Coordinates of C-alpha atoms in Angstrom, one line a residue:
Chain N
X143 CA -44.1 43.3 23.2
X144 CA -46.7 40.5 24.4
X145 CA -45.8 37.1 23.5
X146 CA -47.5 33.7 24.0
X147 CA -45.1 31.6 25.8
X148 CA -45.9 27.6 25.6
X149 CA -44.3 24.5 27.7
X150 CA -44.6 20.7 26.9
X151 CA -44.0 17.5 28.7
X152 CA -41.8 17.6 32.1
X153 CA -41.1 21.6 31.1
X154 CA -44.4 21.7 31.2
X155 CA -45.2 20.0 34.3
X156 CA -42.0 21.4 36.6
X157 CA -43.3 25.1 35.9
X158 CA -47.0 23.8 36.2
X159 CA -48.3 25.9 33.4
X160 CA -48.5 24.9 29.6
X161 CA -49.1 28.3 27.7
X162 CA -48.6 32.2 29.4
X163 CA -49.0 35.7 27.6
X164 CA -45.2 37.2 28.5
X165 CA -44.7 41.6 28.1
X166 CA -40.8 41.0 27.5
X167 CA -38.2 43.5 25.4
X168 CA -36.1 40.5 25.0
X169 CA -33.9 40.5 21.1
X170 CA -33.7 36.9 21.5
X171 CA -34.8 33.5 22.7
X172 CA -31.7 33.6 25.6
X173 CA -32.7 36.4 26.5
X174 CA -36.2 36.2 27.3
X175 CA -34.7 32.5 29.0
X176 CA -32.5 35.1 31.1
X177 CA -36.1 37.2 32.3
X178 CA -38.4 33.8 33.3
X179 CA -35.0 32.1 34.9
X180 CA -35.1 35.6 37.2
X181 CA -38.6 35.3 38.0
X182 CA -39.2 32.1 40.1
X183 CA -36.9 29.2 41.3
X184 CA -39.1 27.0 39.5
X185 CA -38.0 28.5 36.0
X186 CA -34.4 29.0 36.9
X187 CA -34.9 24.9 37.6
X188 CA -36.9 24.2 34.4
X189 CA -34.5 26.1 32.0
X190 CA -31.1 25.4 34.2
X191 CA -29.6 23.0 31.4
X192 CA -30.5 24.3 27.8
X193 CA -29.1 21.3 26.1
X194 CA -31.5 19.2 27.2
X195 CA -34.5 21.5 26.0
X196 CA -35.5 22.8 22.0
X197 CA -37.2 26.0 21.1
X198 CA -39.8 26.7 18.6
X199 CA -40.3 30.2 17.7
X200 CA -43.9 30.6 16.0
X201 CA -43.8 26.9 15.2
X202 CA -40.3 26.4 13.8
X203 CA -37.5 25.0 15.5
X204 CA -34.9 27.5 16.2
X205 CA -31.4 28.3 18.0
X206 CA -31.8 29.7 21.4
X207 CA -30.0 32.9 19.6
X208 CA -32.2 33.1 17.5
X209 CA -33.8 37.0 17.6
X210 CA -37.5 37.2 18.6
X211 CA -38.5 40.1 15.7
X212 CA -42.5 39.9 15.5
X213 CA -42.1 36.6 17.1
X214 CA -45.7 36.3 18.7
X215 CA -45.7 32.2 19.8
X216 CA -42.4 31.1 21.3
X217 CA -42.6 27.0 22.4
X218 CA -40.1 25.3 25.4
X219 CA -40.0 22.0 25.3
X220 CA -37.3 18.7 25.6
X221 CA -36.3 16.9 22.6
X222 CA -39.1 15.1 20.8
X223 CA -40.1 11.6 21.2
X224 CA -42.5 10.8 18.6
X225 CA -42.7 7.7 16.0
Chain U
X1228 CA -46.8 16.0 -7.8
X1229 CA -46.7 14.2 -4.8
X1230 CA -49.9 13.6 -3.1
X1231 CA -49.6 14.7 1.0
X1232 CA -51.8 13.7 3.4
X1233 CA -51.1 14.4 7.1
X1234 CA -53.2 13.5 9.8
X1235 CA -52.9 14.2 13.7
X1236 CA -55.6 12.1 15.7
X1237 CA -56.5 11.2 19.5
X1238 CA -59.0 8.1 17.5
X1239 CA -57.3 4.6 16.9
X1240 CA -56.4 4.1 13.3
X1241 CA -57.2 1.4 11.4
X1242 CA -53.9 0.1 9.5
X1243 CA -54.9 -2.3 7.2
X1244 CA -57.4 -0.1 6.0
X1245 CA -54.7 2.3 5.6
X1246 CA -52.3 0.3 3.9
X1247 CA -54.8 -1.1 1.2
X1248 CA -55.6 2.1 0.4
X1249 CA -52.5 3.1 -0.8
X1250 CA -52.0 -0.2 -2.5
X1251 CA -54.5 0.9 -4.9
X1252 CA -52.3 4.2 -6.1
X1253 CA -52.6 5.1 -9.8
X1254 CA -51.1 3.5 -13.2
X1255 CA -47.1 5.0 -12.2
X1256 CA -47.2 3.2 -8.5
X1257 CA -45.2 0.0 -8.7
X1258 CA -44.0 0.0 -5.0
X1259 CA -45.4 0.9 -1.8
X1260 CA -43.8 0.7 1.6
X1261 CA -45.2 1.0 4.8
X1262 CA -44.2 1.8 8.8
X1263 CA -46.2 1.0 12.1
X1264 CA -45.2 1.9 15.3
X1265 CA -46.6 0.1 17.9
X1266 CA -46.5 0.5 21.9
X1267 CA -43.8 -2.1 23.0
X1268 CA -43.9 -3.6 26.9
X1269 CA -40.8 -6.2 26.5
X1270 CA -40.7 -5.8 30.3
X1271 CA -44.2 -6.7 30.7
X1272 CA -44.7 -3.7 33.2
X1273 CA -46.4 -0.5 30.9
X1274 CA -49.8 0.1 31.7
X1275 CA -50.5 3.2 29.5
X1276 CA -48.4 5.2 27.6
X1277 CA -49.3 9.1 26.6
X1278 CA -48.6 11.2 24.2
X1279 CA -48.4 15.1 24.2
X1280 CA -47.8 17.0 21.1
X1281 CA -48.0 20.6 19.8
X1282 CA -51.2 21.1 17.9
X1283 CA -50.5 23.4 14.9
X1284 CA -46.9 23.2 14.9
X1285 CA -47.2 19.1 14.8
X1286 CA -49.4 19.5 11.5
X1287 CA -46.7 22.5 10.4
X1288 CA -43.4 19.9 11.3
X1289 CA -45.1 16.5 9.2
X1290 CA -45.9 18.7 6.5
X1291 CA -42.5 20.3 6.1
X1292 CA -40.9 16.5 6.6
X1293 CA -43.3 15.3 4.1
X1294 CA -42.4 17.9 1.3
X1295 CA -38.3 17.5 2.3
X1296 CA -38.9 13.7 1.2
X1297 CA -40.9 14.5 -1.9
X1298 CA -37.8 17.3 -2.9
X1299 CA -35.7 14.3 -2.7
X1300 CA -37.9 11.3 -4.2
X1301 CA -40.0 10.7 -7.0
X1302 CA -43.2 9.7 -4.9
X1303 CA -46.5 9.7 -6.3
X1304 CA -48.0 9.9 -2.4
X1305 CA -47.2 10.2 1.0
X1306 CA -48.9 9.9 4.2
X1307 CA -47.8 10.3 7.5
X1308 CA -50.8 9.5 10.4
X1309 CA -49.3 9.7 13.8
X1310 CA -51.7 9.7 17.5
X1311 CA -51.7 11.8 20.5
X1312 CA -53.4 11.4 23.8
X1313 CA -53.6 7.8 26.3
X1314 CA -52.7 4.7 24.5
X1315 CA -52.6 1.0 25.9
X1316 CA -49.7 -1.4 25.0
X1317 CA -49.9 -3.2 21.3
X1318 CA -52.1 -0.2 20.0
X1319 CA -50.5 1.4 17.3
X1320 CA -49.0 4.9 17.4
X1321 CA -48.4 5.8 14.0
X1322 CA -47.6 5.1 11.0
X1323 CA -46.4 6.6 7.4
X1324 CA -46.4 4.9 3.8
X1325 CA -44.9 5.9 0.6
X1326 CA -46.0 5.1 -3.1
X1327 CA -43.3 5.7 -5.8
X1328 CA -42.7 4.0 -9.4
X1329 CA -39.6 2.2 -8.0
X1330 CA -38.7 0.0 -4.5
X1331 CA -35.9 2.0 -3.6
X1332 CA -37.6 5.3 -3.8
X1333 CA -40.3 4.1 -1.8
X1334 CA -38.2 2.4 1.2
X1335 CA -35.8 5.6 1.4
X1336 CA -38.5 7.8 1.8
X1337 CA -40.4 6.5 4.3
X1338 CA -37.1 5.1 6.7
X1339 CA -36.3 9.0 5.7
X1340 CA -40.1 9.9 7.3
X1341 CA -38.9 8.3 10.5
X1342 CA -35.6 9.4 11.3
X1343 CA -36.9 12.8 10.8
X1344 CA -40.0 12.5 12.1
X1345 CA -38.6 11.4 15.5
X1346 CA -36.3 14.2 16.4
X1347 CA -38.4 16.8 14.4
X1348 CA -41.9 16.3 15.2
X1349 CA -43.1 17.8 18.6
X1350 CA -44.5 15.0 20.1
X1351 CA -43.4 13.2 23.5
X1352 CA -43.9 10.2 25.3
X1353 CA -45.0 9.5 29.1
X1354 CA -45.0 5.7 30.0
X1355 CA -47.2 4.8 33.1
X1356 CA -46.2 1.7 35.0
X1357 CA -47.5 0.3 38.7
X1358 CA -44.1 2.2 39.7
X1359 CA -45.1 5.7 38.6
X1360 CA -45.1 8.0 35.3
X1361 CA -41.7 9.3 33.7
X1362 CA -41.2 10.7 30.4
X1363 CA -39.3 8.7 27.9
X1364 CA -36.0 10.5 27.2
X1365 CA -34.9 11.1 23.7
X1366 CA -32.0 8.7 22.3
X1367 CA -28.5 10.2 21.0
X1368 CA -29.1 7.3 18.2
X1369 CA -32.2 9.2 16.8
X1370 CA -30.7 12.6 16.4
X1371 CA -27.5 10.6 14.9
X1372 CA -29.6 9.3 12.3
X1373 CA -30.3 12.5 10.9
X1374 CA -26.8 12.5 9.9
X1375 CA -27.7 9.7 7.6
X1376 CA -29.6 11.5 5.3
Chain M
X639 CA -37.1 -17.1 17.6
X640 CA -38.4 -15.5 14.1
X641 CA -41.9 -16.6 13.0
X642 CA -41.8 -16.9 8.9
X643 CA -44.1 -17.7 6.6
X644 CA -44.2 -17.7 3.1
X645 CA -47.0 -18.4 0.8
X646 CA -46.3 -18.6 -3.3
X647 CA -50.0 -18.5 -4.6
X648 CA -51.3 -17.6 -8.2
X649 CA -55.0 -15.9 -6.1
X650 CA -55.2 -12.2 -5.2
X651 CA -54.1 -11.5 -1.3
X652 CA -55.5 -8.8 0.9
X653 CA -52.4 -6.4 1.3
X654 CA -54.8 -4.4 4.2
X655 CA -55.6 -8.1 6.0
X656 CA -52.3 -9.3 5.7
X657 CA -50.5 -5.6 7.0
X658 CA -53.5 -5.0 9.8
X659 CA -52.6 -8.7 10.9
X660 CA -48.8 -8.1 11.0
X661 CA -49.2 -5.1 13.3
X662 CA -51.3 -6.6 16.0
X663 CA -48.0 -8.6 17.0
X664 CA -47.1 -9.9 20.7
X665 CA -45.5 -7.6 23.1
X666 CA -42.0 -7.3 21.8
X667 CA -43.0 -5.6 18.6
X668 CA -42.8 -2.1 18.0
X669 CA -41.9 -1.3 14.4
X670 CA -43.5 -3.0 11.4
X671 CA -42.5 -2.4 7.6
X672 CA -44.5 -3.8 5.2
X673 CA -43.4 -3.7 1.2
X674 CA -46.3 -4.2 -1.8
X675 CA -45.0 -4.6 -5.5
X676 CA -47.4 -3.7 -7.8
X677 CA -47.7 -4.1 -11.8
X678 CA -47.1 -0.8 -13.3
X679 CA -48.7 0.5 -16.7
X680 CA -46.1 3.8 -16.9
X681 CA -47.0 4.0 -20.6
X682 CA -50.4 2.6 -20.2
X683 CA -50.0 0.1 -23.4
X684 CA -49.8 -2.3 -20.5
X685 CA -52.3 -5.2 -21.5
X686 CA -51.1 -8.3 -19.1
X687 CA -48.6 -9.9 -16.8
X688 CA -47.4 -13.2 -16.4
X689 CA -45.8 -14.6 -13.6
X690 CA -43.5 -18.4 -14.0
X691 CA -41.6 -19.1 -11.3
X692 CA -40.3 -22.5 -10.1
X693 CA -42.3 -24.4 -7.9
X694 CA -40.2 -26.1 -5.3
X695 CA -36.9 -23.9 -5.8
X696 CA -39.2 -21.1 -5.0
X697 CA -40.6 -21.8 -1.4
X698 CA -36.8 -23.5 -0.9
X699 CA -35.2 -20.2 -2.0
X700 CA -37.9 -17.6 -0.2
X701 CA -37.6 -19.2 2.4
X702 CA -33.6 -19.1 3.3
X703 CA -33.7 -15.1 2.1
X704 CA -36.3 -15.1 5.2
X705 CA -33.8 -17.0 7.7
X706 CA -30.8 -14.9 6.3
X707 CA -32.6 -11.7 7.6
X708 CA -33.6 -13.1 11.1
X709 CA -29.8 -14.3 11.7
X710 CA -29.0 -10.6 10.7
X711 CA -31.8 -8.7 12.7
X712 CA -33.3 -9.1 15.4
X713 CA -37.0 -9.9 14.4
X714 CA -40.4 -11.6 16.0
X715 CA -41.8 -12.3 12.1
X716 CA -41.2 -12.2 8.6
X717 CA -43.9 -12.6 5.8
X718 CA -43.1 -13.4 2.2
X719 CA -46.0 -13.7 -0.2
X720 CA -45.4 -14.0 -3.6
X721 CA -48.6 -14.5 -6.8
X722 CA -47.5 -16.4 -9.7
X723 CA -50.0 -16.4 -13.0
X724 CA -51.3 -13.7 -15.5
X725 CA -52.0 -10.2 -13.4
X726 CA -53.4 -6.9 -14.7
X727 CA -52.6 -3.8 -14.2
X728 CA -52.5 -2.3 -10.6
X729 CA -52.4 -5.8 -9.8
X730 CA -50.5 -6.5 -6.2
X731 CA -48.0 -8.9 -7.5
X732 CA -46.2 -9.4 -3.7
X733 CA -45.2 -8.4 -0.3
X734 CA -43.1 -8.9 2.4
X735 CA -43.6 -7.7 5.9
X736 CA -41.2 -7.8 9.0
X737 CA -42.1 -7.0 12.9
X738 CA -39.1 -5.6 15.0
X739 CA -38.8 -4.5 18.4
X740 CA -37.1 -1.6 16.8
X741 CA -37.4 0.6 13.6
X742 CA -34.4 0.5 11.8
X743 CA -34.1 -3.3 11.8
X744 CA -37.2 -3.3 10.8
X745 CA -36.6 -1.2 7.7
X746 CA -33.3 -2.7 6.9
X747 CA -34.3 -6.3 7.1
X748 CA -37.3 -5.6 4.8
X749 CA -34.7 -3.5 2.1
X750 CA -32.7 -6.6 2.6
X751 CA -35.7 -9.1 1.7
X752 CA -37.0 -7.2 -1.2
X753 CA -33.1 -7.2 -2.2
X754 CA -32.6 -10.6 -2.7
X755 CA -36.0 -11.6 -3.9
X756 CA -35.5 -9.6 -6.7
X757 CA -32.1 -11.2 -7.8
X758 CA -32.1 -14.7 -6.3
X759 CA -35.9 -16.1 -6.0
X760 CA -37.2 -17.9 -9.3
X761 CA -39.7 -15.3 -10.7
X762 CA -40.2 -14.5 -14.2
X763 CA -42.2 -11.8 -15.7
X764 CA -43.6 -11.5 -19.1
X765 CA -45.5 -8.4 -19.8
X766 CA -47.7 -8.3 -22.9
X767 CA -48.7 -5.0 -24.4
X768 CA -50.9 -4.6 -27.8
X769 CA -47.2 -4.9 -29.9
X770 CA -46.9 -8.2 -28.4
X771 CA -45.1 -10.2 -25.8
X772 CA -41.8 -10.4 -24.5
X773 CA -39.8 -11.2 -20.8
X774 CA -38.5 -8.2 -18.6
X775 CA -35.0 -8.5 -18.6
X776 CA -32.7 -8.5 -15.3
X777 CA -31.7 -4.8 -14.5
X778 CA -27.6 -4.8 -13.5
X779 CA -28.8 -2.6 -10.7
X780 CA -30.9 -4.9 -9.1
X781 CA -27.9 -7.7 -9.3
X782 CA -25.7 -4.5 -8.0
X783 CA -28.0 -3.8 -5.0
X784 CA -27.1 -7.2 -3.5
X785 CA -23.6 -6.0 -2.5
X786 CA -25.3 -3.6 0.0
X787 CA -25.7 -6.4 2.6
Chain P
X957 CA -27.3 -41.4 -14.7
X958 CA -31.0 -40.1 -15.2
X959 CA -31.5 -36.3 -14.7
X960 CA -34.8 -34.5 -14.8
X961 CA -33.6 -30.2 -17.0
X962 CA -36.0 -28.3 -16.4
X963 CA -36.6 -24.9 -18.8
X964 CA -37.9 -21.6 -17.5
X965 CA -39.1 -18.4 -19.3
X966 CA -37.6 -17.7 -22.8
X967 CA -34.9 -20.5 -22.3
X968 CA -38.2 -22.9 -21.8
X969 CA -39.9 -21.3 -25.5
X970 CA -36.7 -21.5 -27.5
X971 CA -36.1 -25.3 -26.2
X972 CA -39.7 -25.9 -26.5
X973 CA -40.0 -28.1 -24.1
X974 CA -40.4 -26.9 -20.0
X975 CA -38.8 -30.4 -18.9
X976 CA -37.0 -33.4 -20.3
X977 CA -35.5 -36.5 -18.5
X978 CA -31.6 -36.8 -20.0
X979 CA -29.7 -39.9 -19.7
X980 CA -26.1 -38.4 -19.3
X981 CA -22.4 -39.1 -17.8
X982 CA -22.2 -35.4 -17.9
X983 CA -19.2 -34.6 -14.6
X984 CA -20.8 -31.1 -14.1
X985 CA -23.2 -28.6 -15.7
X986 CA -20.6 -27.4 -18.6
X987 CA -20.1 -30.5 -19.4
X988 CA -24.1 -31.4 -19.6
X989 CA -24.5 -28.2 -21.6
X990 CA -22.2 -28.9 -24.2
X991 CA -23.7 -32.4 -24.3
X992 CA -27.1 -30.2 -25.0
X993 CA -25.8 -27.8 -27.5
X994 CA -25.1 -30.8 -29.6
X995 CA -28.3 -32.1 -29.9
X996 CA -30.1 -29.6 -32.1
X997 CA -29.4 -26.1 -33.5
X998 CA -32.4 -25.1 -30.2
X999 CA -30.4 -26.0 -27.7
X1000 CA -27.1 -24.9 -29.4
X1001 CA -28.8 -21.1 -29.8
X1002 CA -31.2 -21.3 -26.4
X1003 CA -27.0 -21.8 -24.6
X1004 CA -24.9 -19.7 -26.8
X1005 CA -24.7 -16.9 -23.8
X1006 CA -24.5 -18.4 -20.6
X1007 CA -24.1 -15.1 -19.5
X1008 CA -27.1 -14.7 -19.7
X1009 CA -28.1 -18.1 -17.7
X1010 CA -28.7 -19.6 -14.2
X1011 CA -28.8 -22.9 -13.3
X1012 CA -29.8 -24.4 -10.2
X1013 CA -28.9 -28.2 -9.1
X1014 CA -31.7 -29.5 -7.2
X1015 CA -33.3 -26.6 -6.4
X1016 CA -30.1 -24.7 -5.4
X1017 CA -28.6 -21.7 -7.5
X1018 CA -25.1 -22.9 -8.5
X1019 CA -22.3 -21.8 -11.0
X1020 CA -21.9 -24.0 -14.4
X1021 CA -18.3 -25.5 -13.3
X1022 CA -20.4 -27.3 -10.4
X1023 CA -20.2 -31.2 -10.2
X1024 CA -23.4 -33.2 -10.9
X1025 CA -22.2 -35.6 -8.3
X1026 CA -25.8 -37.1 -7.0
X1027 CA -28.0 -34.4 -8.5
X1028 CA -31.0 -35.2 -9.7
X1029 CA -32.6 -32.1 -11.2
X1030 CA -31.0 -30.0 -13.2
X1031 CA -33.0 -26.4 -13.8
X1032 CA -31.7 -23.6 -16.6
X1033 CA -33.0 -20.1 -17.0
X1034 CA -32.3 -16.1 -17.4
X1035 CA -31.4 -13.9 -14.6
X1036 CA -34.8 -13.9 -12.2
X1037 CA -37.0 -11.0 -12.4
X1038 CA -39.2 -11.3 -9.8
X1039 CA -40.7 -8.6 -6.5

């Protein structure tokens, strides 16, 4: 399946791309975390401490088990800092 | 039926404008309350602050926070107007207001806004200063807060 | 040091002026919460409103509710304005507004205000509606309220 | 000693009168109330429920056992209603 794969702020930045189109098979968020980790050091760097980053599967906040069934958007991101 | 009105803008907002506004609600508002956030620089050293956020999932996260506090309150109108983009220090970032019948319903609501709003709402923070550009990190206090509610 | 003021006038105030000013405070505010109470017609037999209150005892007692909540919280201002005299309808009866470095002393400090204005500042309302006149009585919950703080 | 009661709201209707200069050796407020309730059937009926009254000594929210020891106003009235 394609999937839009989106990063904010310092995710953002440390893999140097905000949004790419992914062909994955991955059943779930840790899963396709597993597959961009194994492409380039910088991903294994930018995803090497999940606690300190949230996921968003077509706009929602999710678990990183979460499964990705008809996901199309999946978001990476650190916790939020708004207000 | 609670009134919603979300709004995600780069354009400064005008506050006062704002808050008059909803001081004019209808014949079963008795109590408004109001919240501004405002870029702080107690060390005197910010030269810019900027904020990133999600566009479409922002809009998608206020609305869901803004329904969640009209589940739990009787509010005749909400509105939550928050920013994105380069900001000096002393503009204002956001803000969110809450009309209701009764005082109580109208300050829960909107300190409810917040707390959720700040760990739920996919925004983030850079701060600029002579010394360089770093994110602001996210506080163990403001996901604790949820717990509140 | 808090800045408070508190004005006890019978004209009409400009919520938007007085919020918009409030939130272009100096460099150690971040979070401003402003409150409006406004005269509610839930039945709409609502005709008037009158206001006594005690001049003297009122600025004297508005204005050590004010200095209770900036020994409690850590705040740059405080506003208390209260109207006395006969008000209509979606009249603005009062406000209070307090500036914070941070939110939730903001909110909690302006709760607080609203709190003991209600139970402890000498205000009076008499609502007349076509059936005639008569004083709104104390509610126990707003004497109950106070034990929060 | 001279003290200025003052009357606000209903109290102020039933008495009549919004304020009154009393010459009085009254030791504290219960004492200047019963003094008032035995003026006139008004004042008797405006203080049969001082549950349902505040007073304030010069300005000051006090109970009705408190001394009148150098006060010079004396206010009565219901339970505020104000915000």
């Amino acid at each position: 399946m394609k999937l839009d794969v989106l990063y904010f702020a310092w995710l953002r930045e440390r893999i140097g791309c905000a949004r790419e189109t992914v062909e994955t098979e991955a059943g779930t968020v840790m899963a396709l975390v597993e597959e961009l980790r194994a492409r380039e050091e910088r991903y294994a760097l930018a995803f090497s401490d999940l606690s300190a980053l949230r996921v968003a599967i077509d706009q929602d906040l999710r678990d990183f088990d979460a499964p990705l069934t008809d996901a199309r958007e999946v978001a990476f991101f650190p916790p939020m800092t708004g207000g | 039926m609670t009134r919603i009105t979300i709004r995600v803008e780069q354009a400064p907002f005008d506050f006062g404008a704002e808050c008059a506004r909803f001081a004019e609600g209808g014949a079963d508002t008795g109590a408004v309350v109001t919240f501004c956030g405002i870029v702080r620089d107690d060390t005197g050293t910010l030269e810019s602050m900027e904020i990133e956020h999600y566009p479409g999932m922002t809009e998608r996260a206020l609305t869901k926070i803004a329904e969640e506090a009209a589940r739990r309150w009787s509010l005749s109108e909400v509105l939550i107007l928050h920013r994105y983009g380069p900001l000096r220090p002393g503009e204002r970032i956001m803000m969110v207001a809450t009309a209701s019948a009764h005082r109580a319903e109208a300050f829960a609501s909107a300190d409810f806004l917040m707390d959720y709003l700040k760990s739920r709402a996919p925004f983030w923070k850079k701060e600029t200063t002579r010394a360089g550009s770093d994110w602001v990190a996210a506080k163990a206090s403001d996901e604790a807060a949820l717990a509140r509610w």
